[in-house]
Amino acid sequence: MTAIRATNLSKRYGKTMAVTDLSFDVDPGRVTGFLGPNGAGKSTTMRMVLGLDHPSGGSVLVDGKPYQELRHPLRKVGALLDAKAVHGGRSARNHLLAIAQSNGIPAARVEEVLELVGLGNVAGRRVGGFSLGMSQRLGIAAALLGDPEILLFDEPVNGLDPDGILWIRTLMRGLAAEGRTVFVSSHLMSEMSQTADHLIVIGKGRLIADTSVPEFIGRSSQGYVLVRSPRLAEVAELVKVGELHTDHLRVTGVSPLEIGTMTARAGLPLEELTFVKPSLEAAYMELTKDSLEYTS
Amino acid sequence: MTDVLRSEWTKIRSVRSTLWTLATTVVLMLGVSALLSASVRSTADGPVPGEQAVIVSLQGASLAALAMAALGVLVISSEYRTGAIRTSLMAVPRRMSLLTGKIVVFTAVSLVVCLLASAGAIGVGLAIFQPASVEAGEVVRSALGSSLYLTACGLFGLGLGTLIRHTPGAIVSAIALILVLPPLTTQLPGEWGRTVSEHFTTNAGALIVSGQSTGSLGPWSGFAVYLVWVAAAMLAGAVLMRRRDA
Ligand SMILES: Nc1ncnc2c1ncn2[C@@H]1O[C@H](COP(=O)(O)OP(=O)(O)OP(=O)(O)O)[C@@H](O)[C@H]1O
Ligand SMILES: [Mg+2]
């Protein structure tokens, strides 16, 4: 069964349409990247999944039910939305204990998750004094408390150092490998390309793509063949479809083998013949360029 | 529901603002009782009767009410201020269960602390006045009345905090409704004005502390009127809490 199902989901704040007619499924056993430029509606969508914001239209189900109908929801769903959204006066341990108790999770589990995220030795400290990295770890500890099958992370690597980023990436991959559902948002394609198996891309609140990572690259741009030759002009004339630059030719839609065969038959020498794969980043930029909320 | 109650108990006992507001309540109750009793005693012509002594010793309740209202406000508004309300609602998505949990835990904590503070204040007052006799029933009724009043003021704060969500806004509203506006309403003209004034928040609610009556209201009917005010704030807050985005 699909873990999260959004159907024609919409959200309006006053005059702003934050999310428009969005439908998608998030499935278990893989990391699903939720990608979109700033202001695309990622956080809004996640808040609707968790029953925090009421949809203006459509619906979203978690494990087949509206979130509000889950008994002990934290045993099914764990989420990290905003790591700094905690009462700064409480200790890490008491913060987690209050969350655990509300869902009938034993207190021993609090110590377990504190160790798991590496906060065991600061458990008694007030969370107001935590660095962003520590807060992020505390937020993840809270998400893991109920040992949930479904996990949502909203921009979990924002503000983290490379060590922290690697840690979260490894954690998410591990959770998905255990068969859990991992739904993680980011506005950076480069980040998602290293973590996600599947991508849901939105722009201006609308669905742009819902595909696997390789498919996403293939769909949006095809890559090109780079050709260099001492007799470049003749090669260009022969291939016809190329785009001639001063020192190279850029060909789309013709394979390197075809170009090589043609030039060999014509007796033209080649200096370089390379297939340039499109980057995920380039594919993403191309897809979302029409839906950027704020363009510099 | 017991899960929610345990969670709310952990929350309320693990922040300093709880300690501070409760300590302020106790200090105000005891301190005002000591100061006022001493001053009344020194200016009184003869011995002060027991009933009068008890009333004087509970005068701190009008200020302590603000400390309790502040705690009531903070129980919910601090979660909105920090954004922790989202974590709470993820854990307890039925919003009325969360609010009920906060109400029950706050009420229990408040009744216990305010009963002790009120009993202490009466003890201080009686020790200073040394009245010839005092009815035990009167002492118990007054201590109970005072703690019920203070708890109702705290719940008023909790209701306003739920409604307004913004700590300073809710605290200012609580001060206005509990302390500032009630005496001003006595300036309202005519029969109608007098009725409004009598029924206005703590004008009605505080009768249970002194055990006195004004016009049509006695201690218990006055307190019931005050509870209607508290319930109205709480209900408005609850309706908005259900409807609004967190
Ligand atoms: N509570 C709110 N009230 C009014 N407008 C809002 C609210 N929350 C979000 N919006 C608006 O809805 C749109 C989507 O915002 P959202 O925070 O969901 O985007 P996002 O994809 O998470 O962006 P980012 O990458 O910057 O986090 C934005 O235009 C934002 O200004
Ligand atoms: Mg966001």
XYZ file of C-alpha atoms and ligand atoms in Angstrom:
574
model
C 0.000 0.000 0.000
C 1.183 3.481 -0.752
C 2.270 5.337 2.375
C 1.218 8.863 1.488
C -1.357 9.698 -1.135
C -2.209 13.262 -2.093
C -5.228 13.756 -4.314
C -5.900 17.103 -5.965
C -4.432 18.814 -2.949
C -4.716 22.604 -2.877
C -3.912 25.276 -0.323
C -4.696 28.949 -0.472
C -3.405 31.556 1.980
C -5.405 34.704 1.333
C -4.534 35.571 -2.250
C -1.572 33.199 -2.507
C -2.127 29.746 -3.974
C 0.645 27.872 -2.175
C -0.346 24.467 -3.594
C -2.557 23.813 -6.596
C -4.222 20.551 -7.550
C -1.310 18.393 -6.463
C -1.584 14.599 -6.729
C 1.169 12.124 -5.946
C 1.960 8.898 -4.115
C 4.913 8.228 -1.853
C 5.869 4.571 -1.604
C 7.759 2.548 0.994
C 11.265 1.202 0.630
C 12.817 4.174 -1.064
C 13.803 7.761 -0.531
C 11.416 10.072 -2.329
C 12.853 13.517 -2.914
C 10.400 16.386 -2.830
C 12.007 19.046 -4.887
C 11.157 22.591 -5.813
C 12.556 26.115 -5.719
C 11.968 28.370 -2.684
C 8.301 29.059 -2.151
C 7.217 26.138 -4.330
C 4.920 24.788 -1.611
C 6.971 21.921 -0.175
C 6.596 22.857 3.482
C 2.932 23.664 2.989
C 2.330 20.234 1.472
C 4.139 18.528 4.354
C 2.071 20.451 6.905
C -1.079 19.256 5.167
C 0.168 15.652 5.201
C 0.596 15.989 8.981
C -2.825 17.520 9.563
C -1.350 20.838 10.695
C -2.758 22.957 7.868
C -6.208 22.279 6.476
C -6.293 21.773 2.689
C -8.417 24.290 0.762
C -9.224 21.465 -1.637
C -8.466 17.804 -2.209
C -7.149 15.442 0.412
C -4.101 13.659 1.646
C -4.051 10.246 3.300
C -1.352 8.644 5.383
C -1.468 4.870 5.335
C -4.989 5.155 3.945
C -6.327 7.536 6.604
C -6.384 11.248 7.280
C -3.550 11.975 9.735
C -6.012 13.113 12.426
C -7.523 9.648 12.550
C -4.285 7.863 13.399
C -4.209 6.570 16.950
C -0.706 7.135 18.331
C 0.374 8.796 15.083
C 4.045 8.948 16.080
C 4.263 5.176 15.993
C 3.315 5.360 12.335
C 4.743 8.694 11.183
C 7.791 10.674 12.275
C 8.539 14.132 10.977
C 11.117 16.873 11.207
C 9.725 20.180 10.014
C 11.599 22.977 11.755
C 14.414 21.950 14.073
C 14.374 25.260 15.953
C 10.659 24.999 16.794
C 11.166 23.754 20.360
C 10.701 25.319 23.787
C 14.228 26.493 24.544
C 13.810 26.182 28.301
C 13.305 22.442 28.357
C 16.085 19.856 28.434
C 16.487 17.579 25.437
C 15.425 14.634 27.561
C 12.242 16.260 28.870
C 11.401 17.556 25.400
C 11.519 14.012 24.022
C 9.871 12.526 27.106
C 6.786 14.719 26.717
C 6.497 13.682 23.076
C 6.999 9.998 23.927
C 4.405 9.995 26.703
C 1.754 11.510 24.456
C 1.945 8.423 22.248
C 2.450 5.800 24.937
C 6.096 5.286 23.976
C 8.212 3.962 26.878
C 10.673 6.398 28.476
C 13.551 4.019 27.754
C 13.118 4.773 24.072
C 14.013 8.408 24.778
C 17.478 7.353 25.940
C 17.798 5.067 22.928
C 17.127 7.776 20.353
C 19.315 10.267 22.226
C 22.210 7.821 21.870
C 21.278 7.064 18.288
C 21.590 10.708 17.205
C 24.642 11.328 19.379
C 23.049 13.632 21.952
C 23.405 11.221 24.878
C 25.889 13.388 26.751
C 23.908 16.644 26.411
C 20.486 15.138 27.221
C 20.121 17.223 30.372
C 20.999 20.535 28.734
C 18.432 23.171 27.803
C 17.740 22.922 24.092
C 17.713 26.715 23.723
C 21.497 26.598 23.805
C 21.820 23.954 21.083
C 23.589 24.697 17.812
C 21.652 24.235 14.590
C 23.329 20.885 14.040
C 22.375 19.681 17.525
C 18.818 20.957 17.091
C 18.606 19.099 13.799
C 19.721 15.911 15.544
C 17.166 16.484 18.305
C 14.458 16.908 15.679
C 15.503 13.647 14.078
C 15.500 11.951 17.472
C 11.893 13.111 17.910
C 10.984 11.804 14.465
C 12.481 8.397 15.266
C 10.913 8.079 18.754
C 7.961 5.946 17.726
C 10.022 3.749 15.360
C 7.723 4.882 12.534
C 7.310 3.320 9.091
C 6.877 6.689 7.452
C 9.311 9.571 7.805
C 9.070 13.142 6.579
C 11.995 15.540 6.619
C 11.682 19.160 5.521
C 15.063 20.430 4.317
C 16.948 18.379 6.904
C 20.425 19.400 5.757
C 19.855 23.157 5.802
C 22.686 24.770 7.702
C 24.579 21.561 8.404
C 28.295 21.018 7.938
C 29.543 18.264 5.571
C 29.744 15.730 8.414
C 26.144 16.434 9.401
C 24.990 16.227 5.806
C 26.683 12.879 5.311
C 25.185 11.599 8.554
C 21.637 12.527 7.549
C 22.090 11.164 4.055
C 23.325 7.835 5.409
C 20.516 7.738 7.937
C 17.828 8.328 5.296
C 19.285 5.717 2.959
C 19.401 3.271 5.877
C 15.780 3.929 6.844
C 14.629 3.351 3.266
C 16.703 0.183 3.042
C 14.802 -1.129 6.079
C 11.648 -0.800 4.005
C 10.447 2.473 5.465
C 8.993 5.350 3.532
C 11.258 8.388 3.453
C 9.877 11.635 2.051
C 12.427 14.425 2.088
C 12.219 17.934 0.707
C 14.989 20.084 -0.668
C 15.427 22.989 -3.009
C 18.811 21.660 -4.096
C 18.950 19.115 -6.866
C 22.571 18.312 -6.083
C 21.520 17.172 -2.627
C 18.675 15.009 -3.884
C 20.751 13.415 -6.623
C 22.858 11.796 -3.919
C 20.026 10.604 -1.728
C 16.778 10.062 -3.586
C 15.557 7.116 -5.635
C 12.450 8.851 -6.768
C 11.611 12.499 -7.340
C 8.480 14.555 -6.996
C 9.224 17.983 -8.420
C 6.921 20.941 -7.893
C 7.047 24.552 -8.934
C 4.635 27.324 -7.925
C 2.571 24.725 -6.106
C 2.022 22.527 -9.150
C 3.414 19.120 -10.028
C 6.204 19.296 -12.601
C 7.530 15.752 -12.507
C 6.982 12.491 -10.642
C 9.669 10.099 -11.843
C 12.708 8.023 -11.009
C 16.014 9.873 -11.023
C 17.358 8.444 -14.337
C 14.031 9.023 -16.046
C 14.042 12.586 -14.806
C 17.400 13.249 -16.450
C 16.363 11.562 -19.666
C 13.056 13.356 -19.903
C 14.153 16.904 -19.517
C 17.235 17.094 -21.711
C 18.973 14.563 -23.876
C 22.610 15.415 -23.512
C 24.751 16.100 -26.558
C 27.787 14.923 -28.482
C 30.841 17.124 -28.420
C 32.940 16.969 -31.574
C 36.355 18.508 -32.192
C 38.219 18.266 -35.441
C 40.920 20.174 -37.323
C 38.377 20.274 -40.197
C 35.429 21.278 -38.031
C 33.524 23.220 -40.687
C 33.429 20.213 -42.977
C 32.305 17.961 -40.162
C 29.509 20.405 -39.363
C 28.382 20.411 -42.958
C 28.363 16.627 -43.012
C 26.413 16.124 -39.772
C 23.996 18.996 -40.574
C 22.150 19.103 -37.191
C 25.100 20.389 -35.158
C 25.490 23.695 -33.440
C 28.850 25.141 -34.510
C 31.002 26.884 -31.934
C 34.481 28.364 -32.515
C 36.409 25.295 -31.446
C 33.802 22.553 -31.240
C 30.556 21.238 -32.566
C 27.614 20.366 -30.330
C 25.260 17.745 -31.731
C 21.971 16.637 -30.258
C 19.878 13.727 -31.457
C 22.677 11.842 -33.241
C 24.726 9.208 -31.465
C 28.550 9.295 -31.307
C 28.640 6.044 -33.284
C 26.642 7.583 -36.139
C 28.838 10.668 -36.219
C 31.996 8.560 -36.085
C 30.766 6.377 -38.958
C 29.858 9.390 -41.092
C 33.178 11.164 -40.568
C 35.149 7.962 -41.122
C 33.400 7.380 -44.455
C 34.112 10.983 -45.458
C 37.707 10.608 -44.354
C 37.514 13.495 -41.890
C 39.877 13.335 -38.884
C 38.467 13.660 -35.379
C 40.211 15.096 -32.386
C 37.444 14.395 -29.875
C 34.100 12.661 -29.886
C 32.416 12.688 -26.481
C 28.896 12.084 -25.299
C 28.159 14.685 -22.618
C 25.571 13.458 -20.126
C 23.184 16.072 -18.862
C 23.569 16.717 -15.134
C 20.655 16.326 -12.801
C 21.194 19.921 -11.812
C 20.870 21.079 -15.419
C 17.759 18.969 -15.906
C 16.230 20.467 -12.786
C 17.060 24.029 -13.753
C 15.532 23.482 -17.136
C 12.310 22.047 -15.697
C 11.798 24.650 -13.040
C 12.975 27.749 -14.882
C 9.385 28.712 -15.715
C 8.209 28.328 -12.158
C 10.760 30.256 -10.148
C 9.008 32.318 -7.527
C 11.881 34.699 -7.046
C 14.321 35.224 -9.856
C 17.519 37.064 -9.205
C -6.307 10.625 27.308
C -3.991 9.574 30.166
C -1.134 9.670 27.629
C -1.895 13.304 26.885
C -2.167 14.134 30.599
C 1.218 12.586 31.364
C 2.771 14.450 28.475
C 1.274 17.776 29.557
C 2.414 17.169 33.118
C 5.969 16.640 31.865
C 5.733 19.842 29.842
C 4.396 22.034 32.633
C 6.860 20.791 35.231
C 9.904 21.103 32.967
C 9.946 24.828 32.245
C 11.084 27.610 34.521
C 8.127 29.891 33.809
C 5.933 27.458 35.759
C 8.188 27.669 38.766
C 8.384 31.460 38.567
C 4.688 32.138 38.208
C 3.762 29.681 40.969
C 6.441 31.085 43.271
C 5.139 34.603 42.565
C 1.637 33.457 43.464
C 2.778 32.014 46.791
C 4.919 35.052 47.642
C 2.101 37.475 46.806
C -0.464 35.547 48.825
C 1.766 35.280 51.896
C 3.413 38.684 51.551
C 0.247 40.704 51.047
C -1.389 38.842 53.919
C 1.496 39.685 56.254
C 1.750 43.348 55.260
C -1.959 44.067 55.185
C -2.764 42.161 58.372
C -0.049 44.009 60.248
C -1.217 47.384 59.011
C -4.926 46.705 59.635
C -4.162 45.411 63.089
C -2.158 48.473 64.058
C -4.863 50.883 62.879
C -7.865 48.932 64.205
C -9.602 50.309 67.297
C -10.228 47.005 68.986
C -9.731 43.312 68.331
C -10.510 42.276 64.738
C -13.128 39.503 64.459
C -11.996 36.192 62.940
C -14.161 36.520 59.854
C -12.660 39.924 59.078
C -9.133 38.617 59.652
C -9.638 35.855 57.072
C -10.881 38.353 54.478
C -7.902 40.652 54.999
C -5.420 37.781 54.806
C -6.677 36.759 51.323
C -6.334 40.220 49.739
C -3.257 39.044 47.841
C -5.527 37.030 45.573
C -6.287 40.036 43.375
C -2.608 40.341 42.382
C -1.794 36.635 42.513
C -4.606 36.205 39.983
C -2.344 37.857 37.412
C 0.524 35.473 38.059
C -1.834 32.521 37.616
C -3.325 34.071 34.478
C 0.206 34.518 33.107
C 0.923 30.833 33.704
C -2.354 29.925 32.023
C -1.453 32.045 28.992
C 2.067 30.584 28.768
C 0.844 26.972 28.898
C -0.333 27.408 25.328
C 1.113 30.653 23.931
C 4.709 29.559 24.531
C 4.034 26.671 22.163
C 2.764 29.028 19.505
C 5.675 31.415 20.016
C 8.320 28.725 19.587
C 6.473 26.692 16.970
C 6.460 23.713 19.335
C 2.676 23.584 18.895
C 3.312 21.781 15.607
C 5.236 19.052 17.372
C 2.445 18.789 19.942
C -0.235 18.537 17.266
C 1.730 15.968 15.299
C 1.779 13.869 18.463
C -1.843 14.626 19.397
C -3.634 15.586 16.184
C -7.041 15.774 17.859
C -6.760 19.350 18.898
C -9.496 19.206 21.517
C -7.663 16.355 23.249
C -4.537 18.474 23.437
C -6.444 21.471 24.793
C -8.337 19.299 27.276
C -5.051 17.834 28.474
C -3.677 21.316 29.096
C -6.847 22.393 30.931
C -6.909 19.353 33.209
C -3.223 19.452 34.113
C -3.230 23.201 34.676
C -6.349 22.978 36.846
C -4.868 20.223 39.002
C -1.533 21.989 39.497
C -3.226 25.297 40.176
C -5.755 23.953 42.693
C -3.053 22.250 44.736
C -0.614 25.172 44.763
C -3.274 27.839 45.281
C -4.935 25.891 48.081
C -1.615 25.669 49.895
C -0.868 29.348 49.238
C -4.334 30.419 50.418
C -4.179 28.287 53.543
C -0.731 29.728 54.226
C -1.992 33.276 53.762
C -4.855 32.678 56.191
C -2.403 31.133 58.652
C -0.169 34.210 58.436
C -3.150 36.529 58.868
C -4.527 34.663 61.867
C -1.099 34.547 63.483
C -0.888 38.332 63.207
C -4.478 39.165 64.223
C -4.770 36.553 66.971
C -8.598 36.780 66.871
C -10.557 35.514 69.874
C -12.309 32.880 67.784
C -12.504 31.802 64.178
C -14.853 29.322 62.591
C -13.018 26.379 61.032
C -15.735 26.093 58.380
C -15.148 29.694 57.412
C -11.407 29.126 57.046
C -11.895 26.069 54.836
C -14.515 27.799 52.681
C -12.289 30.833 52.203
C -9.164 28.857 51.344
C -11.154 26.750 48.893
C -12.871 29.820 47.449
C -9.562 31.608 46.983
C -7.936 28.664 45.219
C -10.974 28.208 42.975
C -10.851 31.893 42.112
C -7.123 31.844 41.311
C -7.540 28.700 39.215
C -10.409 30.268 37.293
C -8.187 33.290 36.594
C -5.503 30.931 35.280
C -8.038 29.204 33.034
C -9.159 32.630 31.818
C -5.532 33.172 30.803
C -5.383 29.760 29.133
C -8.533 30.545 27.169
C -7.223 33.950 26.104
C -3.858 32.400 25.185
C -5.616 29.847 22.972
C -7.685 32.569 21.377
C -4.923 35.143 20.854
C -1.859 32.809 20.584
C 0.477 35.759 21.074
C 1.953 35.904 24.601
C 2.085 39.687 25.208
C -1.328 40.214 23.600
C -2.919 37.511 25.721
C -1.293 38.722 28.938
C -2.370 42.315 28.330
C -5.929 41.122 27.661
C -5.875 39.068 30.840
C -4.669 42.011 32.930
C -7.360 44.222 31.397
C -10.161 41.740 32.007
C -9.052 40.623 35.464
C -7.649 43.744 37.043
C -8.110 46.978 35.094
C -11.599 46.939 33.599
C -13.629 45.509 36.530
C -13.264 48.589 38.792
C -13.864 50.911 35.825
C -17.240 49.312 35.109
C -18.585 50.724 38.373
C -18.615 54.091 36.571
C -21.249 52.839 34.119
C -24.432 54.854 34.581
C -27.893 53.690 35.597
C -29.515 50.418 36.585
C -28.213 48.714 33.465
C -24.682 49.877 34.205
C -24.858 48.488 37.698
C -25.999 45.080 36.435
C -23.171 44.970 33.908
C -20.642 45.971 36.547
C -21.887 43.356 39.010
C -21.597 40.607 36.432
C -18.301 41.805 34.985
C -15.547 39.144 35.269
C -13.793 39.379 38.634
C -16.398 41.730 40.145
C -18.570 38.614 40.209
C -15.765 36.051 40.531
C -13.995 37.505 43.558
C -17.121 37.217 45.760
C -16.138 33.617 46.421
C -12.898 34.772 48.038
C -14.509 37.135 50.517
C -17.734 35.159 50.893
C -19.706 38.403 50.556
C -22.663 39.296 48.353
C -23.325 42.273 46.112
C -26.807 43.103 44.852
C -28.166 39.994 43.198
C -25.006 37.853 43.394
C -23.700 35.720 46.255
C -20.315 33.967 46.465
C -21.283 30.897 44.451
C -23.593 32.546 41.947
C -20.927 35.206 41.420
C -18.316 32.530 40.793
C -20.668 30.795 38.365
C -21.007 34.046 36.422
C -17.207 34.343 36.303
C -16.953 30.765 35.029
C -19.242 31.746 32.163
C -16.702 34.419 31.169
C -13.872 31.906 31.411
C -15.826 29.329 29.423
C -16.645 31.880 26.736
C -12.951 32.713 26.246
C -12.027 29.030 26.268
C -14.772 28.108 23.822
C -13.851 30.881 21.408
C -10.220 29.738 21.643
C -11.197 26.102 21.102
C -13.304 26.872 18.030
C -10.473 28.860 16.457
C -7.897 26.255 17.421
C -9.869 23.618 15.546
C -10.374 25.782 12.529
C -7.062 27.579 12.126
C -3.870 26.244 10.610
C -1.325 25.431 13.280
N 1.125 30.497 6.791
C 1.223 31.109 5.595
N 0.519 32.230 5.350
C 0.616 32.851 4.159
N 1.354 32.424 3.131
C 2.070 31.309 3.306
C 2.042 30.591 4.531
N 2.856 29.520 4.427
C 3.364 29.571 3.173
N 2.890 30.632 2.498
C 3.203 30.967 1.094
O 2.968 29.812 0.323
C 3.985 29.630 -0.642
C 4.649 28.288 -0.453
O 5.418 28.310 0.724
P 6.194 27.058 1.305
O 6.820 27.496 2.586
O 5.295 25.895 1.345
O 7.323 26.829 0.210
P 8.605 25.886 0.243
O 8.571 25.102 -1.010
O 8.645 25.135 1.513
O 9.795 26.930 0.168
P 11.267 26.903 0.830
O 12.155 26.109 -0.086
O 11.655 28.355 0.825
O 11.149 26.338 2.194
C 4.905 30.822 -0.511
O 4.511 31.785 -1.448
C 4.678 31.311 0.878
O 4.891 32.680 0.968
Mg 9.992 25.123 3.145
